[in-house]
């Protein structure tokens, strides 16, 4: 089993209006479903993803 991070607002774009999406979930919500990876690996992956998101936002 592996971990998965999803951005629900992006997944629903095109299926729901922006108003419907913002009523359902906060726009910055990231859903993280963790698997059974080693804790060190999981933390490193989350930190790398957050760093990538911050870099992309610049």
PDB file of N, CA and C in Angstrom:
ATOM      1  N   UNK A   1       0.856  -1.175   0.000  1.00  0.00           N
ATOM      2  CA  UNK A   1       0.000   0.000   0.000  1.00  0.00           C
ATOM      3  C   UNK A   1       0.897   1.233   0.000  1.00  0.00           C
ATOM      4  N   UNK A   2       0.498   2.258  -0.746  1.00  0.00           N
ATOM      5  CA  UNK A   2       1.292   3.467  -0.798  1.00  0.00           C
ATOM      6  C   UNK A   2       0.453   4.676  -0.432  1.00  0.00           C
ATOM      7  N   UNK A   3       1.128   5.761  -0.119  1.00  0.00           N
ATOM      8  CA  UNK A   3       0.450   6.991   0.279  1.00  0.00           C
ATOM      9  C   UNK A   3       0.010   7.778  -0.949  1.00  0.00           C
ATOM     10  N   UNK A   4      -0.980   8.632  -0.732  1.00  0.00           N
ATOM     11  CA  UNK A   4      -1.521   9.428  -1.809  1.00  0.00           C
ATOM     12  C   UNK A   4      -1.905  10.795  -1.268  1.00  0.00           C
ATOM     13  N   UNK A   5      -1.527  11.838  -1.983  1.00  0.00           N
ATOM     14  CA  UNK A   5      -1.931  13.202  -1.635  1.00  0.00           C
ATOM     15  C   UNK A   5      -2.749  13.750  -2.799  1.00  0.00           C
ATOM     16  N   UNK A   6      -3.902  14.313  -2.493  1.00  0.00           N
ATOM     17  CA  UNK A   6      -4.756  14.866  -3.540  1.00  0.00           C
ATOM     18  C   UNK A   6      -5.233  16.248  -3.149  1.00  0.00           C
ATOM     19  N   UNK A   7      -5.493  17.066  -4.149  1.00  0.00           N
ATOM     20  CA  UNK A   7      -6.035  18.408  -3.970  1.00  0.00           C
ATOM     21  C   UNK A   7      -7.472  18.360  -4.490  1.00  0.00           C
ATOM     22  N   UNK A   8      -8.460  18.150  -3.584  1.00  0.00           N
ATOM     23  CA  UNK A   8      -9.846  17.958  -4.019  1.00  0.00           C
ATOM     24  C   UNK A   8     -10.383  19.068  -4.915  1.00  0.00           C
ATOM     25  N   UNK A   9     -10.035  20.316  -4.643  1.00  0.00           N
ATOM     26  CA  UNK A   9     -10.551  21.417  -5.455  1.00  0.00           C
ATOM     27  C   UNK A   9     -10.123  21.272  -6.921  1.00  0.00           C
ATOM     28  N   UNK A  10      -8.910  20.794  -7.153  1.00  0.00           N
ATOM     29  CA  UNK A  10      -8.442  20.589  -8.526  1.00  0.00           C
ATOM     30  C   UNK A  10      -9.131  19.401  -9.180  1.00  0.00           C
ATOM     31  N   UNK A  11      -9.373  18.365  -8.391  1.00  0.00           N
ATOM     32  CA  UNK A  11     -10.010  17.171  -8.930  1.00  0.00           C
ATOM     33  C   UNK A  11     -11.447  17.454  -9.376  1.00  0.00           C
ATOM     34  N   UNK A  12     -12.125  18.339  -8.683  1.00  0.00           N
ATOM     35  CA  UNK A  12     -13.533  18.613  -8.974  1.00  0.00           C
ATOM     36  C   UNK A  12     -13.733  19.723  -9.989  1.00  0.00           C
ATOM     37  N   UNK A  13     -12.660  20.433 -10.341  1.00  0.00           N
ATOM     38  CA  UNK A  13     -12.772  21.520 -11.319  1.00  0.00           C
ATOM     39  C   UNK A  13     -13.272  20.937 -12.636  1.00  0.00           C
ATOM     40  N   UNK A  14     -14.238  21.565 -13.231  1.00  0.00           N
ATOM     41  CA  UNK A  14     -14.816  21.056 -14.464  1.00  0.00           C
ATOM     42  C   UNK A  14     -16.098  20.275 -14.213  1.00  0.00           C
ATOM     43  N   UNK A  15     -16.232  19.703 -13.014  1.00  0.00           N
ATOM     44  CA  UNK A  15     -17.448  18.970 -12.666  1.00  0.00           C
ATOM     45  C   UNK A  15     -18.389  19.832 -11.837  1.00  0.00           C
ATOM     46  N   UNK A  16     -17.798  20.751 -11.049  1.00  0.00           N
ATOM     47  CA  UNK A  16     -18.579  21.627 -10.177  1.00  0.00           C
ATOM     48  C   UNK A  16     -18.145  23.074 -10.412  1.00  0.00           C
ATOM     49  N   UNK A  17     -19.016  23.999 -10.090  1.00  0.00           N
ATOM     50  CA  UNK A  17     -18.652  25.411 -10.200  1.00  0.00           C
ATOM     51  C   UNK A  17     -17.687  25.769  -9.068  1.00  0.00           C
ATOM     52  N   UNK A  18     -16.983  26.887  -9.214  1.00  0.00           N
ATOM     53  CA  UNK A  18     -16.065  27.328  -8.164  1.00  0.00           C
ATOM     54  C   UNK A  18     -16.805  27.554  -6.848  1.00  0.00           C
ATOM     55  N   UNK A  19     -18.035  28.061  -6.925  1.00  0.00           N
ATOM     56  CA  UNK A  19     -18.826  28.273  -5.710  1.00  0.00           C
ATOM     57  C   UNK A  19     -19.157  26.952  -5.028  1.00  0.00           C
ATOM     58  N   UNK A  20     -19.506  25.939  -5.807  1.00  0.00           N
ATOM     59  CA  UNK A  20     -19.806  24.627  -5.227  1.00  0.00           C
ATOM     60  C   UNK A  20     -18.564  24.013  -4.596  1.00  0.00           C
ATOM     61  N   UNK A  21     -17.431  24.155  -5.260  1.00  0.00           N
ATOM     62  CA  UNK A  21     -16.189  23.593  -4.722  1.00  0.00           C
ATOM     63  C   UNK A  21     -15.826  24.282  -3.413  1.00  0.00           C
ATOM     64  N   UNK A  22     -15.865  25.625  -3.400  1.00  0.00           N
ATOM     65  CA  UNK A  22     -15.469  26.340  -2.184  1.00  0.00           C
ATOM     66  C   UNK A  22     -16.443  26.100  -1.039  1.00  0.00           C
ATOM     67  N   UNK A  23     -17.690  25.760  -1.354  1.00  0.00           N
ATOM     68  CA  UNK A  23     -18.650  25.422  -0.299  1.00  0.00           C
ATOM     69  C   UNK A  23     -18.370  24.038   0.275  1.00  0.00           C
ATOM     70  N   UNK A  24     -17.744  23.172  -0.524  1.00  0.00           N
ATOM     71  CA  UNK A  24     -17.500  21.791  -0.085  1.00  0.00           C
ATOM     72  C   UNK A  24     -16.170  21.626   0.637  1.00  0.00           C
ATOM     73  N   UNK A  25     -15.131  22.284   0.138  1.00  0.00           N
ATOM     74  CA  UNK A  25     -13.793  22.124   0.716  1.00  0.00           C
ATOM     75  C   UNK A  25     -13.044  23.452   0.668  1.00  0.00           C
ATOM     76  N   UNK A  26     -12.185  23.701   1.651  1.00  0.00           N
ATOM     77  CA  UNK A  26     -11.342  24.899   1.572  1.00  0.00           C
ATOM     78  C   UNK A  26     -10.414  24.791   0.354  1.00  0.00           C
ATOM     79  N   UNK A  27     -10.144  25.882  -0.349  1.00  0.00           N
ATOM     80  CA  UNK A  27      -9.357  25.812  -1.577  1.00  0.00           C
ATOM     81  C   UNK A  27      -7.941  25.271  -1.388  1.00  0.00           C
ATOM     82  N   UNK A  28      -7.355  25.437  -0.228  1.00  0.00           N
ATOM     83  CA  UNK A  28      -5.994  24.968   0.001  1.00  0.00           C
ATOM     84  C   UNK A  28      -5.900  23.581   0.617  1.00  0.00           C
ATOM     85  N   UNK A  29      -7.033  22.908   0.768  1.00  0.00           N
ATOM     86  CA  UNK A  29      -7.028  21.592   1.413  1.00  0.00           C
ATOM     87  C   UNK A  29      -6.277  20.565   0.585  1.00  0.00           C
ATOM     88  N   UNK A  30      -5.377  19.861   1.227  1.00  0.00           N
ATOM     89  CA  UNK A  30      -4.682  18.723   0.630  1.00  0.00           C
ATOM     90  C   UNK A  30      -5.044  17.509   1.477  1.00  0.00           C
ATOM     91  N   UNK A  31      -5.543  16.474   0.838  1.00  0.00           N
ATOM     92  CA  UNK A  31      -5.912  15.250   1.556  1.00  0.00           C
ATOM     93  C   UNK A  31      -4.749  14.275   1.435  1.00  0.00           C
ATOM     94  N   UNK A  32      -4.292  13.787   2.573  1.00  0.00           N
ATOM     95  CA  UNK A  32      -3.174  12.850   2.604  1.00  0.00           C
ATOM     96  C   UNK A  32      -3.664  11.524   3.169  1.00  0.00           C
ATOM     97  N   UNK A  33      -3.599  10.495   2.359  1.00  0.00           N
ATOM     98  CA  UNK A  33      -3.933   9.143   2.797  1.00  0.00           C
ATOM     99  C   UNK A  33      -2.620   8.380   2.891  1.00  0.00           C
ATOM    100  N   UNK A  34      -2.235   8.032   4.102  1.00  0.00           N
ATOM    101  CA  UNK A  34      -0.927   7.394   4.279  1.00  0.00           C
ATOM    102  C   UNK A  34      -1.025   5.882   4.192  1.00  0.00           C
ATOM    103  N   UNK A  35       0.009   5.320   3.631  1.00  0.00           N
ATOM    104  CA  UNK A  35       0.117   3.877   3.506  1.00  0.00           C
ATOM    105  C   UNK A  35       0.955   3.310   4.632  1.00  0.00           C
ATOM    106  N   UNK A  36       1.686   2.277   4.328  1.00  0.00           N
ATOM    107  CA  UNK A  36       2.470   1.612   5.364  1.00  0.00           C
ATOM    108  C   UNK A  36       3.969   1.815   5.161  1.00  0.00           C
ATOM    109  N   UNK A  37       4.330   2.908   4.499  1.00  0.00           N
ATOM    110  CA  UNK A  37       5.742   3.202   4.302  1.00  0.00           C
ATOM    111  C   UNK A  37       6.427   3.475   5.642  1.00  0.00           C
ATOM    112  N   UNK A  38       7.731   3.399   5.604  1.00  0.00           N
ATOM    113  CA  UNK A  38       8.527   3.764   6.766  1.00  0.00           C
ATOM    114  C   UNK A  38       8.255   5.236   7.079  1.00  0.00           C
ATOM    115  N   UNK A  39       8.136   5.566   8.357  1.00  0.00           N
ATOM    116  CA  UNK A  39       7.805   6.930   8.780  1.00  0.00           C
ATOM    117  C   UNK A  39       8.800   7.941   8.228  1.00  0.00           C
ATOM    118  N   UNK A  40      10.075   7.620   8.252  1.00  0.00           N
ATOM    119  CA  UNK A  40      11.094   8.535   7.745  1.00  0.00           C
ATOM    120  C   UNK A  40      10.872   8.838   6.266  1.00  0.00           C
ATOM    121  N   UNK A  41      10.556   7.817   5.488  1.00  0.00           N
ATOM    122  CA  UNK A  41      10.297   8.013   4.063  1.00  0.00           C
ATOM    123  C   UNK A  41       9.051   8.864   3.843  1.00  0.00           C
ATOM    124  N   UNK A  42       8.013   8.606   4.626  1.00  0.00           N
ATOM    125  CA  UNK A  42       6.762   9.345   4.486  1.00  0.00           C
ATOM    126  C   UNK A  42       6.961  10.828   4.801  1.00  0.00           C
ATOM    127  N   UNK A  43       7.665  11.117   5.890  1.00  0.00           N
ATOM    128  CA  UNK A  43       7.927  12.513   6.266  1.00  0.00           C
ATOM    129  C   UNK A  43       8.770  13.193   5.185  1.00  0.00           C
ATOM    130  N   UNK A  44       9.770  12.512   4.683  1.00  0.00           N
ATOM    131  CA  UNK A  44      10.614  13.092   3.629  1.00  0.00           C
ATOM    132  C   UNK A  44       9.794  13.390   2.381  1.00  0.00           C
ATOM    133  N   UNK A  45       8.901  12.489   1.996  1.00  0.00           N
ATOM    134  CA  UNK A  45       8.056  12.708   0.821  1.00  0.00           C
ATOM    135  C   UNK A  45       7.120  13.893   1.015  1.00  0.00           C
ATOM    136  N   UNK A  46       6.522  14.010   2.193  1.00  0.00           N
ATOM    137  CA  UNK A  46       5.609  15.129   2.470  1.00  0.00           C
ATOM    138  C   UNK A  46       6.369  16.447   2.444  1.00  0.00           C
ATOM    139  N   UNK A  47       7.544  16.489   3.048  1.00  0.00           N
ATOM    140  CA  UNK A  47       8.344  17.717   3.039  1.00  0.00           C
ATOM    141  C   UNK A  47       8.778  18.086   1.620  1.00  0.00           C
ATOM    142  N   UNK A  48       9.146  17.100   0.820  1.00  0.00           N
ATOM    143  CA  UNK A  48       9.541  17.371  -0.562  1.00  0.00           C
ATOM    144  C   UNK A  48       8.357  17.902  -1.368  1.00  0.00           C
ATOM    145  N   UNK A  49       7.180  17.342  -1.159  1.00  0.00           N
ATOM    146  CA  UNK A  49       5.988  17.809  -1.869  1.00  0.00           C
ATOM    147  C   UNK A  49       5.633  19.232  -1.458  1.00  0.00           C
ATOM    148  N   UNK A  50       5.741  19.531  -0.161  1.00  0.00           N
ATOM    149  CA  UNK A  50       5.436  20.881   0.318  1.00  0.00           C
ATOM    150  C   UNK A  50       6.434  21.880  -0.259  1.00  0.00           C
ATOM    151  N   UNK A  51       7.700  21.496  -0.299  1.00  0.00           N
ATOM    152  CA  UNK A  51       8.718  22.365  -0.877  1.00  0.00           C
ATOM    153  C   UNK A  51       8.438  22.611  -2.349  1.00  0.00           C
ATOM    154  N   UNK A  52       8.045  21.560  -3.067  1.00  0.00           N
ATOM    155  CA  UNK A  52       7.716  21.715  -4.480  1.00  0.00           C
ATOM    156  C   UNK A  52       6.518  22.619  -4.694  1.00  0.00           C
ATOM    157  N   UNK A  53       5.522  22.493  -3.827  1.00  0.00           N
ATOM    158  CA  UNK A  53       4.324  23.348  -3.933  1.00  0.00           C
ATOM    159  C   UNK A  53       4.672  24.798  -3.664  1.00  0.00           C
ATOM    160  N   UNK A  54       5.527  25.041  -2.677  1.00  0.00           N
ATOM    161  CA  UNK A  54       5.928  26.416  -2.374  1.00  0.00           C
ATOM    162  C   UNK A  54       6.762  27.008  -3.492  1.00  0.00           C
ATOM    163  N   UNK A  55       7.621  26.209  -4.071  1.00  0.00           N
ATOM    164  CA  UNK A  55       8.452  26.671  -5.181  1.00  0.00           C
ATOM    165  C   UNK A  55       7.591  27.002  -6.385  1.00  0.00           C
ATOM    166  N   UNK A  56       6.587  26.172  -6.655  1.00  0.00           N
ATOM    167  CA  UNK A  56       5.695  26.404  -7.801  1.00  0.00           C
ATOM    168  C   UNK A  56       4.849  27.652  -7.595  1.00  0.00           C
ATOM    169  N   UNK A  57       4.565  27.985  -6.338  1.00  0.00           N
ATOM    170  CA  UNK A  57       3.719  29.152  -6.042  1.00  0.00           C
ATOM    171  C   UNK A  57       4.480  30.458  -6.197  1.00  0.00           C
ATOM    172  N   UNK A  58       5.805  30.396  -6.191  1.00  0.00           N
ATOM    173  CA  UNK A  58       6.625  31.630  -6.318  1.00  0.00           C
ATOM    174  C   UNK A  58       6.598  32.206  -7.693  1.00  0.00           C
TER     175      UNK A  58
END
